[in-house]
Every structure is written in structure tokens, then in C-alpha cells.
mmCIF file with all atom_site columns, C-alpha atoms in Angstrom:
data_model
loop_
_atom_site.group_PDB
_atom_site.id
_atom_site.type_symbol
_atom_site.label_atom_id
_atom_site.label_alt_id
_atom_site.label_comp_id
_atom_site.label_asym_id
_atom_site.label_entity_id
_atom_site.label_seq_id
_atom_site.pdbx_PDB_ins_code
_atom_site.Cartn_x
_atom_site.Cartn_y
_atom_site.Cartn_z
_atom_site.occupancy
_atom_site.B_iso_or_equiv
_atom_site.pdbx_formal_charge
_atom_site.auth_seq_id
_atom_site.auth_comp_id
_atom_site.auth_asym_id
_atom_site.auth_atom_id
_atom_site.pdbx_PDB_model_num
ATOM 1   C CA . UNK A 1 1   ? -23.204 -139.517 5.334  1.00 0.00 ? 79  UNK A CA 1
ATOM 2   C CA . UNK A 1 2   ? -20.851 -136.983 7.025  1.00 0.00 ? 80  UNK A CA 1
ATOM 3   C CA . UNK A 1 3   ? -22.545 -134.893 9.578  1.00 0.00 ? 81  UNK A CA 1
ATOM 4   C CA . UNK A 1 4   ? -21.815 -131.130 8.875  1.00 0.00 ? 82  UNK A CA 1
ATOM 5   C CA . UNK A 1 5   ? -20.553 -129.091 11.889 1.00 0.00 ? 83  UNK A CA 1
ATOM 6   C CA . UNK A 1 6   ? -23.427 -126.970 13.549 1.00 0.00 ? 84  UNK A CA 1
ATOM 7   C CA . UNK A 1 7   ? -22.614 -123.395 12.850 1.00 0.00 ? 85  UNK A CA 1
ATOM 8   C CA . UNK A 1 8   ? -24.176 -122.155 16.055 1.00 0.00 ? 86  UNK A CA 1
ATOM 9   C CA . UNK A 1 9   ? -21.794 -124.197 18.144 1.00 0.00 ? 87  UNK A CA 1
ATOM 10  C CA . UNK A 1 10  ? -18.793 -122.899 16.056 1.00 0.00 ? 88  UNK A CA 1
ATOM 11  C CA . UNK A 1 11  ? -20.016 -119.395 16.756 1.00 0.00 ? 89  UNK A CA 1
ATOM 12  C CA . UNK A 1 12  ? -20.497 -119.964 20.431 1.00 0.00 ? 90  UNK A CA 1
ATOM 13  C CA . UNK A 1 13  ? -17.143 -121.571 20.694 1.00 0.00 ? 91  UNK A CA 1
ATOM 14  C CA . UNK A 1 14  ? -15.821 -118.462 18.800 1.00 0.00 ? 92  UNK A CA 1
ATOM 15  C CA . UNK A 1 15  ? -17.467 -116.137 21.160 1.00 0.00 ? 93  UNK A CA 1
ATOM 16  C CA . UNK A 1 16  ? -15.844 -118.034 24.272 1.00 0.00 ? 94  UNK A CA 1
ATOM 17  C CA . UNK A 1 17  ? -12.471 -117.935 22.690 1.00 0.00 ? 95  UNK A CA 1
ATOM 18  C CA . UNK A 1 18  ? -12.711 -114.397 21.854 1.00 0.00 ? 96  UNK A CA 1
ATOM 19  C CA . UNK A 1 19  ? -14.037 -113.588 25.426 1.00 0.00 ? 97  UNK A CA 1
ATOM 20  C CA . UNK A 1 20  ? -11.079 -115.485 27.064 1.00 0.00 ? 98  UNK A CA 1
ATOM 21  C CA . UNK A 1 21  ? -8.604  -113.595 25.022 1.00 0.00 ? 99  UNK A CA 1
ATOM 22  C CA . UNK A 1 22  ? -10.293 -110.147 25.936 1.00 0.00 ? 100 UNK A CA 1
ATOM 23  C CA . UNK A 1 23  ? -10.406 -111.111 29.749 1.00 0.00 ? 101 UNK A CA 1
ATOM 24  C CA . UNK A 1 24  ? -6.799  -112.035 29.510 1.00 0.00 ? 102 UNK A CA 1
ATOM 25  C CA . UNK A 1 25  ? -5.615  -108.830 27.840 1.00 0.00 ? 103 UNK A CA 1
ATOM 26  C CA . UNK A 1 26  ? -6.109  -107.111 31.210 1.00 0.00 ? 104 UNK A CA 1
ATOM 27  C CA . UNK A 1 27  ? -4.999  -109.916 33.598 1.00 0.00 ? 105 UNK A CA 1
ATOM 28  C CA . UNK A 1 28  ? -3.305  -113.318 33.670 1.00 0.00 ? 106 UNK A CA 1
ATOM 29  C CA . UNK A 1 29  ? -5.425  -116.450 32.989 1.00 0.00 ? 107 UNK A CA 1
ATOM 30  C CA . UNK A 1 30  ? -4.898  -117.550 36.484 1.00 0.00 ? 108 UNK A CA 1
ATOM 31  C CA . UNK A 1 31  ? -7.073  -114.442 37.625 1.00 0.00 ? 109 UNK A CA 1
ATOM 32  C CA . UNK A 1 32  ? -9.816  -115.169 35.005 1.00 0.00 ? 110 UNK A CA 1
ATOM 33  C CA . UNK A 1 33  ? -12.921 -117.274 35.824 1.00 0.00 ? 111 UNK A CA 1
ATOM 34  C CA . UNK A 1 34  ? -15.781 -118.888 34.016 1.00 0.00 ? 112 UNK A CA 1
ATOM 35  C CA . UNK A 1 35  ? -18.194 -116.112 35.098 1.00 0.00 ? 113 UNK A CA 1
ATOM 36  C CA . UNK A 1 36  ? -16.154 -113.357 33.563 1.00 0.00 ? 114 UNK A CA 1
ATOM 37  C CA . UNK A 1 37  ? -15.853 -115.268 30.285 1.00 0.00 ? 115 UNK A CA 1
ATOM 38  C CA . UNK A 1 38  ? -19.409 -116.162 29.896 1.00 0.00 ? 116 UNK A CA 1
ATOM 39  C CA . UNK A 1 39  ? -20.637 -112.771 30.902 1.00 0.00 ? 117 UNK A CA 1
ATOM 40  C CA . UNK A 1 40  ? -18.248 -111.121 28.135 1.00 0.00 ? 118 UNK A CA 1
ATOM 41  C CA . UNK A 1 41  ? -19.242 -113.840 25.597 1.00 0.00 ? 119 UNK A CA 1
ATOM 42  C CA . UNK A 1 42  ? -23.068 -113.256 26.336 1.00 0.00 ? 120 UNK A CA 1
ATOM 43  C CA . UNK A 1 43  ? -23.636 -116.823 26.958 1.00 0.00 ? 121 UNK A CA 1
ATOM 44  C CA . UNK A 1 44  ? -24.834 -118.895 29.954 1.00 0.00 ? 122 UNK A CA 1
ATOM 45  C CA . UNK A 1 45  ? -22.589 -121.059 32.272 1.00 0.00 ? 123 UNK A CA 1
ATOM 46  C CA . UNK A 1 46  ? -24.330 -124.155 31.117 1.00 0.00 ? 124 UNK A CA 1
ATOM 47  C CA . UNK A 1 47  ? -23.431 -123.263 27.544 1.00 0.00 ? 125 UNK A CA 1
ATOM 48  C CA . UNK A 1 48  ? -19.980 -122.913 28.459 1.00 0.00 ? 126 UNK A CA 1
ATOM 49  C CA . UNK A 1 49  ? -19.811 -126.459 29.895 1.00 0.00 ? 127 UNK A CA 1
ATOM 50  C CA . UNK A 1 50  ? -21.407 -127.928 26.740 1.00 0.00 ? 128 UNK A CA 1
ATOM 51  C CA . UNK A 1 51  ? -18.477 -126.700 24.859 1.00 0.00 ? 129 UNK A CA 1
ATOM 52  C CA . UNK A 1 52  ? -15.605 -126.838 27.240 1.00 0.00 ? 130 UNK A CA 1
ATOM 53  C CA . UNK A 1 53  ? -14.464 -128.656 30.426 1.00 0.00 ? 131 UNK A CA 1
ATOM 54  C CA . UNK A 1 54  ? -12.623 -125.677 31.833 1.00 0.00 ? 132 UNK A CA 1
ATOM 55  C CA . UNK A 1 55  ? -10.971 -122.336 31.065 1.00 0.00 ? 133 UNK A CA 1
ATOM 56  C CA . UNK A 1 56  ? -7.568  -124.056 30.115 1.00 0.00 ? 134 UNK A CA 1
ATOM 57  C CA . UNK A 1 57  ? -9.369  -125.994 27.429 1.00 0.00 ? 135 UNK A CA 1
ATOM 58  C CA . UNK A 1 58  ? -10.795 -122.745 26.021 1.00 0.00 ? 136 UNK A CA 1
ATOM 59  C CA . UNK A 1 59  ? -7.380  -121.215 26.294 1.00 0.00 ? 137 UNK A CA 1
ATOM 60  C CA . UNK A 1 60  ? -5.712  -124.165 24.187 1.00 0.00 ? 138 UNK A CA 1
ATOM 61  C CA . UNK A 1 61  ? -8.562  -123.888 21.693 1.00 0.00 ? 139 UNK A CA 1
ATOM 62  C CA . UNK A 1 62  ? -8.305  -120.038 21.419 1.00 0.00 ? 140 UNK A CA 1
ATOM 63  C CA . UNK A 1 63  ? -4.471  -120.573 20.868 1.00 0.00 ? 141 UNK A CA 1
ATOM 64  C CA . UNK A 1 64  ? -4.822  -123.253 18.333 1.00 0.00 ? 142 UNK A CA 1
ATOM 65  C CA . UNK A 1 65  ? -4.517  -120.775 15.678 1.00 0.00 ? 143 UNK A CA 1
ATOM 66  C CA . UNK A 1 66  ? -1.143  -119.843 17.176 1.00 0.00 ? 144 UNK A CA 1
ATOM 67  C CA . UNK A 1 67  ? 0.043   -123.173 16.563 1.00 0.00 ? 145 UNK A CA 1
ATOM 68  C CA . UNK A 1 68  ? -1.127  -123.215 12.881 1.00 0.00 ? 146 UNK A CA 1
ATOM 69  C CA . UNK A 1 69  ? 0.404   -119.702 12.441 1.00 0.00 ? 147 UNK A CA 1
ATOM 70  C CA . UNK A 1 70  ? 3.718   -121.007 13.795 1.00 0.00 ? 148 UNK A CA 1
ATOM 71  C CA . UNK A 1 71  ? 3.903   -123.978 11.657 1.00 0.00 ? 149 UNK A CA 1
ATOM 72  C CA . UNK A 1 72  ? 2.960   -122.045 8.641  1.00 0.00 ? 150 UNK A CA 1
ATOM 73  C CA . UNK A 1 73  ? 5.419   -119.023 9.370  1.00 0.00 ? 151 UNK A CA 1
ATOM 74  C CA . UNK A 1 74  ? 8.257   -121.530 9.722  1.00 0.00 ? 152 UNK A CA 1
ATOM 75  C CA . UNK A 1 75  ? 7.383   -122.970 6.434  1.00 0.00 ? 153 UNK A CA 1
ATOM 76  C CA . UNK A 1 76  ? 6.809   -119.876 4.479  1.00 0.00 ? 154 UNK A CA 1
ATOM 77  C CA . UNK A 1 77  ? 9.791   -120.024 2.214  1.00 0.00 ? 155 UNK A CA 1
ATOM 78  C CA . UNK A 1 78  ? 10.746  -121.783 -1.159 1.00 0.00 ? 156 UNK A CA 1
ATOM 79  C CA . UNK A 1 79  ? 13.940  -122.938 -2.421 1.00 0.00 ? 157 UNK A CA 1
ATOM 80  C CA . UNK A 1 80  ? 17.126  -122.874 -0.364 1.00 0.00 ? 158 UNK A CA 1
ATOM 81  C CA . UNK A 1 81  ? 16.496  -120.972 2.897  1.00 0.00 ? 159 UNK A CA 1
ATOM 82  C CA . UNK A 1 82  ? 18.626  -117.999 3.663  1.00 0.00 ? 160 UNK A CA 1
ATOM 83  C CA . UNK A 1 83  ? 19.990  -118.373 7.229  1.00 0.00 ? 161 UNK A CA 1
ATOM 84  C CA . UNK A 1 84  ? 20.425  -114.573 7.428  1.00 0.00 ? 162 UNK A CA 1
ATOM 85  C CA . UNK A 1 85  ? 16.878  -113.651 6.530  1.00 0.00 ? 163 UNK A CA 1
ATOM 86  C CA . UNK A 1 86  ? 13.823  -115.266 8.143  1.00 0.00 ? 164 UNK A CA 1
ATOM 87  C CA . UNK A 1 87  ? 10.588  -115.505 6.134  1.00 0.00 ? 165 UNK A CA 1
ATOM 88  C CA . UNK A 1 88  ? 8.506   -112.329 6.658  1.00 0.00 ? 166 UNK A CA 1
ATOM 89  C CA . UNK A 1 89  ? 5.845   -114.550 7.992  1.00 0.00 ? 167 UNK A CA 1
ATOM 90  C CA . UNK A 1 90  ? 7.952   -115.746 10.822 1.00 0.00 ? 168 UNK A CA 1
ATOM 91  C CA . UNK A 1 91  ? 8.643   -112.094 11.895 1.00 0.00 ? 169 UNK A CA 1
ATOM 92  C CA . UNK A 1 92  ? 5.016   -111.056 11.689 1.00 0.00 ? 170 UNK A CA 1
ATOM 93  C CA . UNK A 1 93  ? 4.086   -114.221 13.616 1.00 0.00 ? 171 UNK A CA 1
ATOM 94  C CA . UNK A 1 94  ? 6.527   -113.322 16.524 1.00 0.00 ? 172 UNK A CA 1
ATOM 95  C CA . UNK A 1 95  ? 5.369   -109.711 16.510 1.00 0.00 ? 173 UNK A CA 1
ATOM 96  C CA . UNK A 1 96  ? 1.765   -110.899 16.678 1.00 0.00 ? 174 UNK A CA 1
ATOM 97  C CA . UNK A 1 97  ? 2.361   -112.842 19.817 1.00 0.00 ? 175 UNK A CA 1
ATOM 98  C CA . UNK A 1 98  ? 3.123   -109.843 21.955 1.00 0.00 ? 176 UNK A CA 1
ATOM 99  C CA . UNK A 1 99  ? -0.272  -108.614 22.625 1.00 0.00 ? 177 UNK A CA 1
ATOM 100 C CA . UNK A 1 100 ? -1.486  -111.968 24.075 1.00 0.00 ? 178 UNK A CA 1
ATOM 101 C CA . UNK A 1 101 ? 1.895   -113.062 25.569 1.00 0.00 ? 179 UNK A CA 1
ATOM 102 C CA . UNK A 1 102 ? 0.482   -113.340 29.155 1.00 0.00 ? 180 UNK A CA 1
ATOM 103 C CA . UNK A 1 103 ? -2.025  -116.133 27.740 1.00 0.00 ? 181 UNK A CA 1
ATOM 104 C CA . UNK A 1 104 ? 0.597   -117.953 25.858 1.00 0.00 ? 182 UNK A CA 1
ATOM 105 C CA . UNK A 1 105 ? 3.003   -117.841 28.866 1.00 0.00 ? 183 UNK A CA 1
ATOM 106 C CA . UNK A 1 106 ? 0.367   -119.479 31.028 1.00 0.00 ? 184 UNK A CA 1
ATOM 107 C CA . UNK A 1 107 ? -0.036  -122.471 28.479 1.00 0.00 ? 185 UNK A CA 1
ATOM 108 C CA . UNK A 1 108 ? 3.534   -122.681 27.253 1.00 0.00 ? 186 UNK A CA 1
ATOM 109 C CA . UNK A 1 109 ? 5.832   -123.346 30.075 1.00 0.00 ? 187 UNK A CA 1
ATOM 110 C CA . UNK A 1 110 ? 9.521   -122.487 29.949 1.00 0.00 ? 188 UNK A CA 1
ATOM 111 C CA . UNK A 1 111 ? 11.406  -124.910 27.818 1.00 0.00 ? 189 UNK A CA 1
ATOM 112 C CA . UNK A 1 112 ? 8.334   -125.504 25.686 1.00 0.00 ? 190 UNK A CA 1
ATOM 113 C CA . UNK A 1 113 ? 6.124   -127.613 28.089 1.00 0.00 ? 191 UNK A CA 1
ATOM 114 C CA . UNK A 1 114 ? 2.518   -127.130 29.058 1.00 0.00 ? 192 UNK A CA 1
ATOM 115 C CA . UNK A 1 115 ? -0.593  -127.793 26.971 1.00 0.00 ? 193 UNK A CA 1
ATOM 116 C CA . UNK A 1 116 ? 0.195   -125.426 24.017 1.00 0.00 ? 194 UNK A CA 1
ATOM 117 C CA . UNK A 1 117 ? 3.893   -126.544 23.949 1.00 0.00 ? 195 UNK A CA 1
ATOM 118 C CA . UNK A 1 118 ? 2.708   -130.174 23.575 1.00 0.00 ? 196 UNK A CA 1
ATOM 119 C CA . UNK A 1 119 ? 0.300   -129.204 20.657 1.00 0.00 ? 197 UNK A CA 1
ATOM 120 C CA . UNK A 1 120 ? 2.996   -126.887 18.958 1.00 0.00 ? 198 UNK A CA 1
ATOM 121 C CA . UNK A 1 121 ? 5.712   -129.613 19.263 1.00 0.00 ? 199 UNK A CA 1
ATOM 122 C CA . UNK A 1 122 ? 3.490   -132.340 17.742 1.00 0.00 ? 200 UNK A CA 1
ATOM 123 C CA . UNK A 1 123 ? 2.222   -130.082 15.020 1.00 0.00 ? 201 UNK A CA 1
ATOM 124 C CA . UNK A 1 124 ? 5.606   -128.749 13.971 1.00 0.00 ? 202 UNK A CA 1
ATOM 125 C CA . UNK A 1 125 ? 7.158   -132.135 14.126 1.00 0.00 ? 203 UNK A CA 1
ATOM 126 C CA . UNK A 1 126 ? 4.582   -133.536 11.970 1.00 0.00 ? 204 UNK A CA 1
ATOM 127 C CA . UNK A 1 127 ? 5.111   -130.928 9.377  1.00 0.00 ? 205 UNK A CA 1
ATOM 128 C CA . UNK A 1 128 ? 8.831   -130.965 9.415  1.00 0.00 ? 206 UNK A CA 1
ATOM 129 C CA . UNK A 1 129 ? 8.772   -134.947 9.161  1.00 0.00 ? 207 UNK A CA 1
ATOM 130 C CA . UNK A 1 130 ? 6.374   -134.750 6.149  1.00 0.00 ? 208 UNK A CA 1
ATOM 131 C CA . UNK A 1 131 ? 8.453   -132.217 4.294  1.00 0.00 ? 209 UNK A CA 1
ATOM 132 C CA . UNK A 1 132 ? 11.871  -133.800 5.084  1.00 0.00 ? 210 UNK A CA 1
ATOM 133 C CA . UNK A 1 133 ? 10.482  -137.382 4.180  1.00 0.00 ? 211 UNK A CA 1
ATOM 134 C CA . UNK A 1 134 ? 9.041   -135.928 0.817  1.00 0.00 ? 212 UNK A CA 1
ATOM 135 C CA . UNK A 1 135 ? 12.394  -134.359 0.103  1.00 0.00 ? 213 UNK A CA 1
ATOM 136 C CA . UNK A 1 136 ? 14.231  -137.504 0.800  1.00 0.00 ? 214 UNK A CA 1
ATOM 137 C CA . UNK A 1 137 ? 16.377  -135.744 3.540  1.00 0.00 ? 215 UNK A CA 1
ATOM 138 C CA . UNK A 1 138 ? 18.471  -137.803 5.746  1.00 0.00 ? 216 UNK A CA 1
ATOM 139 C CA . UNK A 1 139 ? 17.427  -138.520 9.436  1.00 0.00 ? 217 UNK A CA 1
ATOM 140 C CA . UNK A 1 140 ? 13.955  -137.053 8.915  1.00 0.00 ? 218 UNK A CA 1
ATOM 141 C CA . UNK A 1 141 ? 12.681  -138.259 12.291 1.00 0.00 ? 219 UNK A CA 1
ATOM 142 C CA . UNK A 1 142 ? 15.632  -137.065 14.115 1.00 0.00 ? 220 UNK A CA 1
ATOM 143 C CA . UNK A 1 143 ? 15.769  -133.573 12.519 1.00 0.00 ? 221 UNK A CA 1
ATOM 144 C CA . UNK A 1 144 ? 11.999  -133.059 12.566 1.00 0.00 ? 222 UNK A CA 1
ATOM 145 C CA . UNK A 1 145 ? 12.144  -133.793 16.363 1.00 0.00 ? 223 UNK A CA 1
ATOM 146 C CA . UNK A 1 146 ? 15.187  -131.354 16.909 1.00 0.00 ? 224 UNK A CA 1
ATOM 147 C CA . UNK A 1 147 ? 13.355  -128.659 14.929 1.00 0.00 ? 225 UNK A CA 1
ATOM 148 C CA . UNK A 1 148 ? 10.113  -128.949 16.979 1.00 0.00 ? 226 UNK A CA 1
ATOM 149 C CA . UNK A 1 149 ? 11.907  -129.104 20.259 1.00 0.00 ? 227 UNK A CA 1
ATOM 150 C CA . UNK A 1 150 ? 14.299  -126.292 19.488 1.00 0.00 ? 228 UNK A CA 1
ATOM 151 C CA . UNK A 1 151 ? 11.418  -123.911 18.386 1.00 0.00 ? 229 UNK A CA 1
ATOM 152 C CA . UNK A 1 152 ? 8.937   -124.810 21.118 1.00 0.00 ? 230 UNK A CA 1
ATOM 153 C CA . UNK A 1 153 ? 11.566  -124.383 23.807 1.00 0.00 ? 231 UNK A CA 1
ATOM 154 C CA . UNK A 1 154 ? 13.164  -121.210 22.519 1.00 0.00 ? 232 UNK A CA 1
ATOM 155 C CA . UNK A 1 155 ? 9.882   -119.688 21.780 1.00 0.00 ? 233 UNK A CA 1
ATOM 156 C CA . UNK A 1 156 ? 8.651   -120.414 25.198 1.00 0.00 ? 234 UNK A CA 1
ATOM 157 C CA . UNK A 1 157 ? 11.789  -119.007 26.825 1.00 0.00 ? 235 UNK A CA 1
ATOM 158 C CA . UNK A 1 158 ? 11.480  -115.755 24.811 1.00 0.00 ? 236 UNK A CA 1
ATOM 159 C CA . UNK A 1 159 ? 7.957   -115.299 25.903 1.00 0.00 ? 237 UNK A CA 1
ATOM 160 C CA . UNK A 1 160 ? 8.802   -115.822 29.477 1.00 0.00 ? 238 UNK A CA 1
ATOM 161 C CA . UNK A 1 161 ? 11.642  -113.319 29.263 1.00 0.00 ? 239 UNK A CA 1
ATOM 162 C CA . UNK A 1 162 ? 14.622  -115.654 29.398 1.00 0.00 ? 240 UNK A CA 1
ATOM 163 C CA . UNK A 1 163 ? 15.701  -114.260 26.011 1.00 0.00 ? 241 UNK A CA 1
ATOM 164 C CA . UNK A 1 164 ? 15.724  -110.486 26.027 1.00 0.00 ? 242 UNK A CA 1
ATOM 165 C CA . UNK A 1 165 ? 15.246  -109.289 22.328 1.00 0.00 ? 243 UNK A CA 1
ATOM 166 C CA . UNK A 1 166 ? 12.551  -107.866 20.351 1.00 0.00 ? 244 UNK A CA 1
ATOM 167 C CA . UNK A 1 167 ? 10.278  -109.937 17.889 1.00 0.00 ? 245 UNK A CA 1
ATOM 168 C CA . UNK A 1 168 ? 12.257  -109.186 14.704 1.00 0.00 ? 246 UNK A CA 1
ATOM 169 C CA . UNK A 1 169 ? 15.525  -109.963 16.334 1.00 0.00 ? 247 UNK A CA 1
ATOM 170 C CA . UNK A 1 170 ? 14.061  -113.128 17.864 1.00 0.00 ? 248 UNK A CA 1
ATOM 171 C CA . UNK A 1 171 ? 12.711  -114.348 14.447 1.00 0.00 ? 249 UNK A CA 1
ATOM 172 C CA . UNK A 1 172 ? 16.220  -114.076 13.094 1.00 0.00 ? 250 UNK A CA 1
ATOM 173 C CA . UNK A 1 173 ? 17.950  -115.871 15.969 1.00 0.00 ? 251 UNK A CA 1
ATOM 174 C CA . UNK A 1 174 ? 15.456  -118.682 15.897 1.00 0.00 ? 252 UNK A CA 1
ATOM 175 C CA . UNK A 1 175 ? 15.443  -118.990 12.165 1.00 0.00 ? 253 UNK A CA 1
ATOM 176 C CA . UNK A 1 176 ? 19.298  -119.367 11.958 1.00 0.00 ? 254 UNK A CA 1
ATOM 177 C CA . UNK A 1 177 ? 19.095  -122.047 14.613 1.00 0.00 ? 255 UNK A CA 1
ATOM 178 C CA . UNK A 1 178 ? 16.410  -123.989 12.575 1.00 0.00 ? 256 UNK A CA 1
ATOM 179 C CA . UNK A 1 179 ? 18.190  -123.540 9.223  1.00 0.00 ? 257 UNK A CA 1
ATOM 180 C CA . UNK A 1 180 ? 21.290  -124.784 10.947 1.00 0.00 ? 258 UNK A CA 1
ATOM 181 C CA . UNK A 1 181 ? 19.411  -127.914 12.307 1.00 0.00 ? 259 UNK A CA 1
ATOM 182 C CA . UNK A 1 182 ? 17.833  -128.661 8.912  1.00 0.00 ? 260 UNK A CA 1
ATOM 183 C CA . UNK A 1 183 ? 21.430  -128.446 7.235  1.00 0.00 ? 261 UNK A CA 1
ATOM 184 C CA . UNK A 1 184 ? 23.099  -130.702 9.744  1.00 0.00 ? 262 UNK A CA 1
ATOM 185 C CA . UNK A 1 185 ? 24.834  -133.604 8.460  1.00 0.00 ? 263 UNK A CA 1
ATOM 186 C CA . UNK A 1 186 ? 23.749  -136.343 10.629 1.00 0.00 ? 264 UNK A CA 1
ATOM 187 C CA . UNK A 1 187 ? 25.102  -139.979 10.128 1.00 0.00 ? 265 UNK A CA 1
#
């Protein structure tokens, strides 16, 4: 018999994630503390520690949706991809990152490292590998790794201000890079 998730625990975790993002809207994660998050969430400190080890774990959990959204946005096309036109979902994803960029910069180090970078790389690599394998594309492992590393690294650098462009233009640039990687003839 499979145990169903406790809806109360899910609601509490959602409150804590939302509270953390709200706190980070006005200041960097490094300046946020557990007391502020639990106060905003309306839960006790002990409740916080029943669900999370620390604020970084809450932040990664709060940003897990970003990883899913990124993976879906990069795969929101059918047929042959047009290198000049990114999927609208990718542009929307990049635009949606801007309001919480401070949180993402804390978790996604330049070059794509950090806890969010690791999760993003793993999820994107797995999805790309599965799709390339299913399509019988050559060098599935190599290209899936290259796509995951490129997107994670370039996204992180953009969020950290190393690439100075607006979200729509960034989506166009990164899309062209990824389509080029997918179409690369690797022997």
C-alpha cells in the first residue's frame, strides 16, 4: 500500500517556500533568516525544522519549479526547431526569472554551479538524453551533456550580469546555441 502525501505538510512547505521568495524580493538570501521566514509564513520555528534543514534547502525547493519550467520551455517545440525563433515558452521563462533573480543568483553560481545549477543540469541532461535516445540521434550522451552544461552556464552568467541583454534577446541567443549543439555532427 502506497502512503499518500500529507496535504498539511504540503501546505506548510508551500507557505515556507512562498515566504522565502517574498523575503528575498526585498533583500538577498544571505540577509534573510529563519525567524523572518517563519514569521511571514505564520508557522513556528520547530515546524520549519520538521520540513527543512536550512534556508538554502527551502530556496532550492522553492526554485524546483524553475528547473521544471526551464526544462519544459526548452522542449516546447515540435518538428524541426527554427534556430531564429525560440519557443514562446522559453522567452516567457526568461522573462519570469527577472523578479526573483536575486534568489536564483544565490543558488546558481556563475558558470552554472551551485545547488540550483546542479539540479538544472541533471534534469535538463536527463530530458535531453531521453529525447535524443528516443529519436535515435547520434552521440546522445555527449550532446545531452553539452546542452545541459551550456544552458546552465549561460543562464547563470546572464543572471549574474555577465551577459548584458534583455530576456527576449537572451532567449534568442541561448536557443540558437542549443539548436546548433543539437544539430552538430559528432563522429
